[in-house]
Amino acid sequence: MIPERSVARYSMGGYAVGEQTRVRPIGDGPQDSPVGASSLHVLRFLAAALQAKAVVEIGTGSGESARWLLRGMVPEGVLTSIDADPAVQRAAGAALREEGIAPSRTRLIAGRALEMLPRFTEGGYDLVSVGVASTDYPLYLELGTRLLRPGGVIVFAGVQLGDEHDSRGALATAIRALVKAVQDDEELVPVTLPTGPGLLAVAKR
């Protein structure tokens, strides 16, 4: 079990908090360095440790986190990335192609994640990455863990809270609800990582 204070004691990391905000992948060390402590390095590590073949990403953004996830996945692995903004996804897809990533390794879906996730195969994924700071965290936990195979991991970015203003907002309420849901489920094993905007990784037994 993880006490709420273990999540709520850190700084927000400098990004704006809204209903749903893409979390910037910041952390210690250069982002393009093979060794570092940024959230991108953590995502690559998790994908590699899990020998991930099937990964779901919520929040495509610029495609940078997708690139790092793919670096950690097995060569034949497929990343499914969901974003509500089609223009953002087109740009991210183009950036991934420029990196030499084969189209067969990504499945980019434009739409609301809460509507898309129930359609995915239950137990068919190794890793789910929630890359948005969202008041829907508890719902993402419910829907995301359904997708995981035993031993799979769901990771949330943007779970660090710092000052008094942060702790009173809607996002803080969602984070506390997320933590409580994890605490209450004996099938889940969590760890918080104070890197970048803050990460909460949860393994499914």
PDB file of C-alpha atoms in Angstrom:
ATOM      1  CA  MET A   1       0.000   0.000   0.000  1.00  0.00           C
ATOM      2  CA  ILE A   2       1.200   3.510  -0.725  1.00  0.00           C
ATOM      3  CA  PRO A   3       0.233   6.385   1.555  1.00  0.00           C
ATOM      4  CA  GLU A   4      -1.291   9.416  -0.136  1.00  0.00           C
ATOM      5  CA  ARG A   5       1.509  11.626   1.097  1.00  0.00           C
ATOM      6  CA  SER A   6       3.978   9.622  -1.003  1.00  0.00           C
ATOM      7  CA  VAL A   7       2.238  10.954  -4.108  1.00  0.00           C
ATOM      8  CA  ALA A   8       1.259  14.408  -2.906  1.00  0.00           C
ATOM      9  CA  ARG A   9       4.516  15.773  -1.577  1.00  0.00           C
ATOM     10  CA  TYR A  10       6.339  16.628  -4.811  1.00  0.00           C
ATOM     11  CA  SER A  11       6.379  19.652  -7.132  1.00  0.00           C
ATOM     12  CA  MET A  12       4.086  19.742 -10.151  1.00  0.00           C
ATOM     13  CA  GLY A  13       7.086  20.156 -12.456  1.00  0.00           C
ATOM     14  CA  GLY A  14       6.011  23.352 -14.181  1.00  0.00           C
ATOM     15  CA  TYR A  15       3.147  22.370 -16.473  1.00  0.00           C
ATOM     16  CA  ALA A  16      -0.341  23.839 -16.570  1.00  0.00           C
ATOM     17  CA  VAL A  17      -3.074  21.715 -15.033  1.00  0.00           C
ATOM     18  CA  GLY A  18      -6.387  21.549 -16.856  1.00  0.00           C
ATOM     19  CA  GLU A  19      -9.144  19.046 -17.433  1.00  0.00           C
ATOM     20  CA  GLN A  20      -6.650  16.997 -19.400  1.00  0.00           C
ATOM     21  CA  THR A  21      -3.127  18.209 -20.086  1.00  0.00           C
ATOM     22  CA  ARG A  22      -0.335  16.435 -21.920  1.00  0.00           C
ATOM     23  CA  VAL A  23       2.479  15.887 -19.427  1.00  0.00           C
ATOM     24  CA  ARG A  24       5.856  17.020 -20.635  1.00  0.00           C
ATOM     25  CA  PRO A  25       8.461  14.221 -20.419  1.00  0.00           C
ATOM     26  CA  ILE A  26      10.968  16.025 -18.227  1.00  0.00           C
ATOM     27  CA  GLY A  27      13.487  14.718 -15.747  1.00  0.00           C
ATOM     28  CA  ASP A  28      17.174  14.422 -14.903  1.00  0.00           C
ATOM     29  CA  GLY A  29      19.708  14.361 -17.696  1.00  0.00           C
ATOM     30  CA  PRO A  30      19.496  15.015 -21.461  1.00  0.00           C
ATOM     31  CA  GLN A  31      16.396  13.546 -23.054  1.00  0.00           C
ATOM     32  CA  ASP A  32      18.393  12.038 -25.946  1.00  0.00           C
ATOM     33  CA  SER A  33      20.978  10.411 -23.672  1.00  0.00           C
ATOM     34  CA  PRO A  34      20.841   6.585 -23.492  1.00  0.00           C
ATOM     35  CA  VAL A  35      21.264   6.792 -19.709  1.00  0.00           C
ATOM     36  CA  GLY A  36      19.134   9.107 -17.595  1.00  0.00           C
ATOM     37  CA  ALA A  37      16.331   9.485 -15.094  1.00  0.00           C
ATOM     38  CA  SER A  38      13.643  11.220 -17.139  1.00  0.00           C
ATOM     39  CA  SER A  39      10.142   9.843 -17.505  1.00  0.00           C
ATOM     40  CA  LEU A  40      11.081   8.849 -21.068  1.00  0.00           C
ATOM     41  CA  HIS A  41      13.917   6.676 -19.792  1.00  0.00           C
ATOM     42  CA  VAL A  42      11.504   5.043 -17.340  1.00  0.00           C
ATOM     43  CA  LEU A  43       9.018   4.249 -20.116  1.00  0.00           C
ATOM     44  CA  ARG A  44      11.732   2.664 -22.248  1.00  0.00           C
ATOM     45  CA  PHE A  45      12.965   0.666 -19.237  1.00  0.00           C
ATOM     46  CA  LEU A  46       9.494  -0.656 -18.420  1.00  0.00           C
ATOM     47  CA  ALA A  47       8.862  -1.656 -22.031  1.00  0.00           C
ATOM     48  CA  ALA A  48      12.197  -3.498 -22.120  1.00  0.00           C
ATOM     49  CA  ALA A  49      11.787  -5.160 -18.716  1.00  0.00           C
ATOM     50  CA  LEU A  50       8.352  -6.425 -19.691  1.00  0.00           C
ATOM     51  CA  GLN A  51       9.591  -7.501 -23.147  1.00  0.00           C
ATOM     52  CA  ALA A  52       6.502  -5.680 -24.292  1.00  0.00           C
ATOM     53  CA  LYS A  53       4.872  -6.782 -27.528  1.00  0.00           C
ATOM     54  CA  ALA A  54       1.648  -4.801 -27.162  1.00  0.00           C
ATOM     55  CA  VAL A  55       1.492  -1.348 -25.553  1.00  0.00           C
ATOM     56  CA  VAL A  56      -1.272   1.242 -25.257  1.00  0.00           C
ATOM     57  CA  GLU A  57      -0.416   4.929 -24.935  1.00  0.00           C
ATOM     58  CA  ILE A  58      -2.996   7.524 -23.873  1.00  0.00           C
ATOM     59  CA  GLY A  59      -1.944  10.917 -25.195  1.00  0.00           C
ATOM     60  CA  THR A  60       0.177  10.776 -28.356  1.00  0.00           C
ATOM     61  CA  GLY A  61       1.479  14.349 -28.093  1.00  0.00           C
ATOM     62  CA  SER A  62       4.521  14.991 -30.270  1.00  0.00           C
ATOM     63  CA  GLY A  63       5.271  11.278 -30.581  1.00  0.00           C
ATOM     64  CA  GLU A  64       8.371  11.530 -28.374  1.00  0.00           C
ATOM     65  CA  SER A  65       7.104   9.148 -25.690  1.00  0.00           C
ATOM     66  CA  ALA A  66       5.958   6.734 -28.419  1.00  0.00           C
ATOM     67  CA  ARG A  67       9.475   6.745 -29.821  1.00  0.00           C
ATOM     68  CA  TRP A  68      10.964   5.840 -26.428  1.00  0.00           C
ATOM     69  CA  LEU A  69       8.382   3.150 -25.768  1.00  0.00           C
ATOM     70  CA  LEU A  70       9.135   1.572 -29.124  1.00  0.00           C
ATOM     71  CA  ARG A  71      12.861   1.616 -28.339  1.00  0.00           C
ATOM     72  CA  GLY A  72      12.184  -0.590 -25.321  1.00  0.00           C
ATOM     73  CA  MET A  73       9.661  -2.929 -26.914  1.00  0.00           C
ATOM     74  CA  VAL A  74      10.567  -6.128 -28.750  1.00  0.00           C
ATOM     75  CA  PRO A  75      11.312  -5.546 -32.461  1.00  0.00           C
ATOM     76  CA  GLU A  76       7.954  -6.951 -33.588  1.00  0.00           C
ATOM     77  CA  GLY A  77       6.001  -5.055 -30.921  1.00  0.00           C
ATOM     78  CA  VAL A  78       3.080  -2.801 -31.791  1.00  0.00           C
ATOM     79  CA  LEU A  79       2.249   0.458 -30.010  1.00  0.00           C
ATOM     80  CA  THR A  80      -1.362   1.676 -30.016  1.00  0.00           C
ATOM     81  CA  SER A  81      -1.507   5.409 -29.289  1.00  0.00           C
ATOM     82  CA  ILE A  82      -4.732   7.355 -28.676  1.00  0.00           C
ATOM     83  CA  ASP A  83      -5.160  11.114 -28.903  1.00  0.00           C
ATOM     84  CA  ALA A  84      -8.261  13.276 -29.202  1.00  0.00           C
ATOM     85  CA  ASP A  85      -6.578  15.677 -31.645  1.00  0.00           C
ATOM     86  CA  PRO A  86      -6.261  14.241 -35.187  1.00  0.00           C
ATOM     87  CA  ALA A  87      -3.867  16.995 -36.265  1.00  0.00           C
ATOM     88  CA  VAL A  88      -1.523  16.195 -33.396  1.00  0.00           C
ATOM     89  CA  GLN A  89      -1.598  12.526 -34.327  1.00  0.00           C
ATOM     90  CA  ARG A  90      -0.831  13.220 -37.979  1.00  0.00           C
ATOM     91  CA  ALA A  91       2.187  15.275 -36.981  1.00  0.00           C
ATOM     92  CA  ALA A  92       3.344  12.606 -34.530  1.00  0.00           C
ATOM     93  CA  GLY A  93       2.928   9.894 -37.149  1.00  0.00           C
ATOM     94  CA  ALA A  94       5.002  11.878 -39.621  1.00  0.00           C
ATOM     95  CA  ALA A  95       7.709  12.395 -36.999  1.00  0.00           C
ATOM     96  CA  LEU A  96       7.831   8.667 -36.254  1.00  0.00           C
ATOM     97  CA  ARG A  97       8.132   7.856 -39.964  1.00  0.00           C
ATOM     98  CA  GLU A  98      11.017  10.326 -40.230  1.00  0.00           C
ATOM     99  CA  GLU A  99      12.700   8.392 -37.414  1.00  0.00           C
ATOM    100  CA  GLY A 100      12.527   5.300 -39.603  1.00  0.00           C
ATOM    101  CA  ILE A 101       9.836   3.554 -37.543  1.00  0.00           C
ATOM    102  CA  ALA A 102       7.819   1.216 -39.747  1.00  0.00           C
ATOM    103  CA  PRO A 103       4.087   2.020 -40.022  1.00  0.00           C
ATOM    104  CA  SER A 104       3.330  -1.579 -39.000  1.00  0.00           C
ATOM    105  CA  ARG A 105       4.743  -0.893 -35.521  1.00  0.00           C
ATOM    106  CA  THR A 106       2.227   1.801 -34.616  1.00  0.00           C
ATOM    107  CA  ARG A 107      -1.528   2.077 -34.563  1.00  0.00           C
ATOM    108  CA  LEU A 108      -2.584   5.702 -34.150  1.00  0.00           C
ATOM    109  CA  ILE A 109      -6.213   6.193 -33.128  1.00  0.00           C
ATOM    110  CA  ALA A 110      -7.871   9.612 -33.068  1.00  0.00           C
ATOM    111  CA  GLY A 111     -10.588   9.723 -30.425  1.00  0.00           C
ATOM    112  CA  ARG A 112     -11.351   9.906 -26.710  1.00  0.00           C
ATOM    113  CA  ALA A 113      -9.459   7.267 -24.788  1.00  0.00           C
ATOM    114  CA  LEU A 114     -12.386   6.619 -22.449  1.00  0.00           C
ATOM    115  CA  GLU A 115     -14.462   5.615 -25.461  1.00  0.00           C
ATOM    116  CA  MET A 116     -11.727   3.633 -27.234  1.00  0.00           C
ATOM    117  CA  LEU A 117     -10.275   1.568 -24.366  1.00  0.00           C
ATOM    118  CA  PRO A 118     -13.391  -0.594 -23.741  1.00  0.00           C
ATOM    119  CA  ARG A 119     -13.104  -1.824 -27.327  1.00  0.00           C
ATOM    120  CA  PHE A 120      -9.586  -3.211 -26.868  1.00  0.00           C
ATOM    121  CA  THR A 121      -8.848  -6.862 -26.080  1.00  0.00           C
ATOM    122  CA  GLU A 122      -9.028  -7.700 -22.386  1.00  0.00           C
ATOM    123  CA  GLY A 123      -5.724  -9.057 -21.096  1.00  0.00           C
ATOM    124  CA  GLY A 124      -4.042  -8.404 -24.427  1.00  0.00           C
ATOM    125  CA  TYR A 125      -1.449  -5.797 -23.449  1.00  0.00           C
ATOM    126  CA  ASP A 126       1.838  -5.700 -21.552  1.00  0.00           C
ATOM    127  CA  LEU A 127       1.973  -1.985 -20.734  1.00  0.00           C
ATOM    128  CA  VAL A 128      -0.440   0.945 -20.627  1.00  0.00           C
ATOM    129  CA  SER A 129       1.033   4.455 -20.467  1.00  0.00           C
ATOM    130  CA  VAL A 130      -1.214   7.329 -19.373  1.00  0.00           C
ATOM    131  CA  GLY A 131       0.698  10.391 -20.573  1.00  0.00           C
ATOM    132  CA  VAL A 132      -1.899  13.028 -19.710  1.00  0.00           C
ATOM    133  CA  ALA A 133      -2.590  14.794 -16.430  1.00  0.00           C
ATOM    134  CA  SER A 134      -6.308  14.164 -16.181  1.00  0.00           C
ATOM    135  CA  THR A 135      -9.211  14.204 -13.779  1.00  0.00           C
ATOM    136  CA  ASP A 136     -10.101  10.849 -15.372  1.00  0.00           C
ATOM    137  CA  TYR A 137      -7.180   9.040 -13.697  1.00  0.00           C
ATOM    138  CA  PRO A 138      -9.467   6.649 -11.740  1.00  0.00           C
ATOM    139  CA  LEU A 139     -11.322   5.658 -14.906  1.00  0.00           C
ATOM    140  CA  TYR A 140      -8.045   5.128 -16.746  1.00  0.00           C
ATOM    141  CA  LEU A 141      -6.972   2.785 -13.944  1.00  0.00           C
ATOM    142  CA  GLU A 142     -10.166   0.755 -14.243  1.00  0.00           C
ATOM    143  CA  LEU A 143     -10.079   0.539 -18.022  1.00  0.00           C
ATOM    144  CA  GLY A 144      -6.311   0.164 -18.275  1.00  0.00           C
ATOM    145  CA  THR A 145      -5.910  -2.693 -15.796  1.00  0.00           C
ATOM    146  CA  ARG A 146      -8.616  -4.599 -17.660  1.00  0.00           C
ATOM    147  CA  LEU A 147      -6.340  -4.558 -20.714  1.00  0.00           C
ATOM    148  CA  LEU A 148      -3.249  -5.845 -18.894  1.00  0.00           C
ATOM    149  CA  ARG A 149      -2.065  -9.427 -18.877  1.00  0.00           C
ATOM    150  CA  PRO A 150      -0.954 -10.793 -15.485  1.00  0.00           C
ATOM    151  CA  GLY A 151       2.386  -9.132 -14.755  1.00  0.00           C
ATOM    152  CA  GLY A 152       1.554  -6.157 -16.948  1.00  0.00           C
ATOM    153  CA  VAL A 153       2.029  -2.549 -15.839  1.00  0.00           C
ATOM    154  CA  ILE A 154       0.021   0.660 -16.112  1.00  0.00           C
ATOM    155  CA  VAL A 155       1.991   3.876 -15.582  1.00  0.00           C
ATOM    156  CA  PHE A 156       0.566   7.338 -14.876  1.00  0.00           C
ATOM    157  CA  ALA A 157       2.453  10.576 -15.523  1.00  0.00           C
ATOM    158  CA  GLY A 158       1.751  13.840 -13.726  1.00  0.00           C
ATOM    159  CA  VAL A 159       0.979  12.535 -10.231  1.00  0.00           C
ATOM    160  CA  GLN A 160       3.186  14.954  -8.297  1.00  0.00           C
ATOM    161  CA  LEU A 161       1.525  17.620  -6.184  1.00  0.00           C
ATOM    162  CA  GLY A 162       3.318  20.354  -4.327  1.00  0.00           C
ATOM    163  CA  ASP A 163       1.846  23.577  -3.003  1.00  0.00           C
ATOM    164  CA  GLU A 164      -1.468  24.172  -1.265  1.00  0.00           C
ATOM    165  CA  HIS A 165      -3.152  25.349  -4.466  1.00  0.00           C
ATOM    166  CA  ASP A 166      -2.244  22.087  -6.213  1.00  0.00           C
ATOM    167  CA  SER A 167      -3.682  19.985  -3.391  1.00  0.00           C
ATOM    168  CA  ARG A 168      -7.139  21.587  -3.568  1.00  0.00           C
ATOM    169  CA  GLY A 169      -7.871  21.304  -7.279  1.00  0.00           C
ATOM    170  CA  ALA A 170      -9.820  18.795  -9.327  1.00  0.00           C
ATOM    171  CA  LEU A 171      -6.628  17.066 -10.469  1.00  0.00           C
ATOM    172  CA  ALA A 172      -5.500  16.578  -6.866  1.00  0.00           C
ATOM    173  CA  THR A 173      -8.870  15.037  -6.045  1.00  0.00           C
ATOM    174  CA  ALA A 174      -8.490  12.669  -8.988  1.00  0.00           C
ATOM    175  CA  ILE A 175      -4.974  11.686  -7.889  1.00  0.00           C
ATOM    176  CA  ARG A 176      -6.182  10.917  -4.374  1.00  0.00           C
ATOM    177  CA  ALA A 177      -9.009   8.805  -5.811  1.00  0.00           C
ATOM    178  CA  LEU A 178      -6.482   7.008  -8.025  1.00  0.00           C
ATOM    179  CA  VAL A 179      -4.203   6.252  -5.079  1.00  0.00           C
ATOM    180  CA  LYS A 180      -7.117   4.994  -2.976  1.00  0.00           C
ATOM    181  CA  ALA A 181      -8.284   2.693  -5.766  1.00  0.00           C
ATOM    182  CA  VAL A 182      -4.780   1.240  -6.055  1.00  0.00           C
ATOM    183  CA  GLN A 183      -4.547   0.810  -2.280  1.00  0.00           C
ATOM    184  CA  ASP A 184      -7.888  -0.975  -2.140  1.00  0.00           C
ATOM    185  CA  ASP A 185      -7.022  -3.534  -4.834  1.00  0.00           C
ATOM    186  CA  GLU A 186      -4.848  -6.373  -3.533  1.00  0.00           C
ATOM    187  CA  GLU A 187      -4.130  -7.477  -7.097  1.00  0.00           C
ATOM    188  CA  LEU A 188      -2.179  -4.288  -7.794  1.00  0.00           C
ATOM    189  CA  VAL A 189       1.439  -3.556  -6.790  1.00  0.00           C
ATOM    190  CA  PRO A 190       2.393   0.152  -7.045  1.00  0.00           C
ATOM    191  CA  VAL A 191       5.530   2.271  -6.911  1.00  0.00           C
ATOM    192  CA  THR A 192       5.845   6.058  -7.137  1.00  0.00           C
ATOM    193  CA  LEU A 193       8.823   7.586  -8.942  1.00  0.00           C
ATOM    194  CA  PRO A 194       9.645  11.284  -8.319  1.00  0.00           C
ATOM    195  CA  THR A 195      11.023  11.847 -11.810  1.00  0.00           C
ATOM    196  CA  GLY A 196       9.890  14.602 -14.166  1.00  0.00           C
ATOM    197  CA  PRO A 197       6.203  15.313 -13.570  1.00  0.00           C
ATOM    198  CA  GLY A 198       5.959  12.298 -11.258  1.00  0.00           C
ATOM    199  CA  LEU A 199       5.181   8.722 -12.217  1.00  0.00           C
ATOM    200  CA  LEU A 200       2.988   6.091 -10.579  1.00  0.00           C
ATOM    201  CA  ALA A 201       3.629   2.592 -11.943  1.00  0.00           C
ATOM    202  CA  VAL A 202       1.186  -0.169 -11.021  1.00  0.00           C
ATOM    203  CA  ALA A 203       1.769  -3.854 -11.745  1.00  0.00           C
ATOM    204  CA  LYS A 204      -1.119  -6.296 -12.094  1.00  0.00           C
ATOM    205  CA  ARG A 205      -0.578  -9.619 -10.320  1.00  0.00           C
TER     206      ARG A 205
END
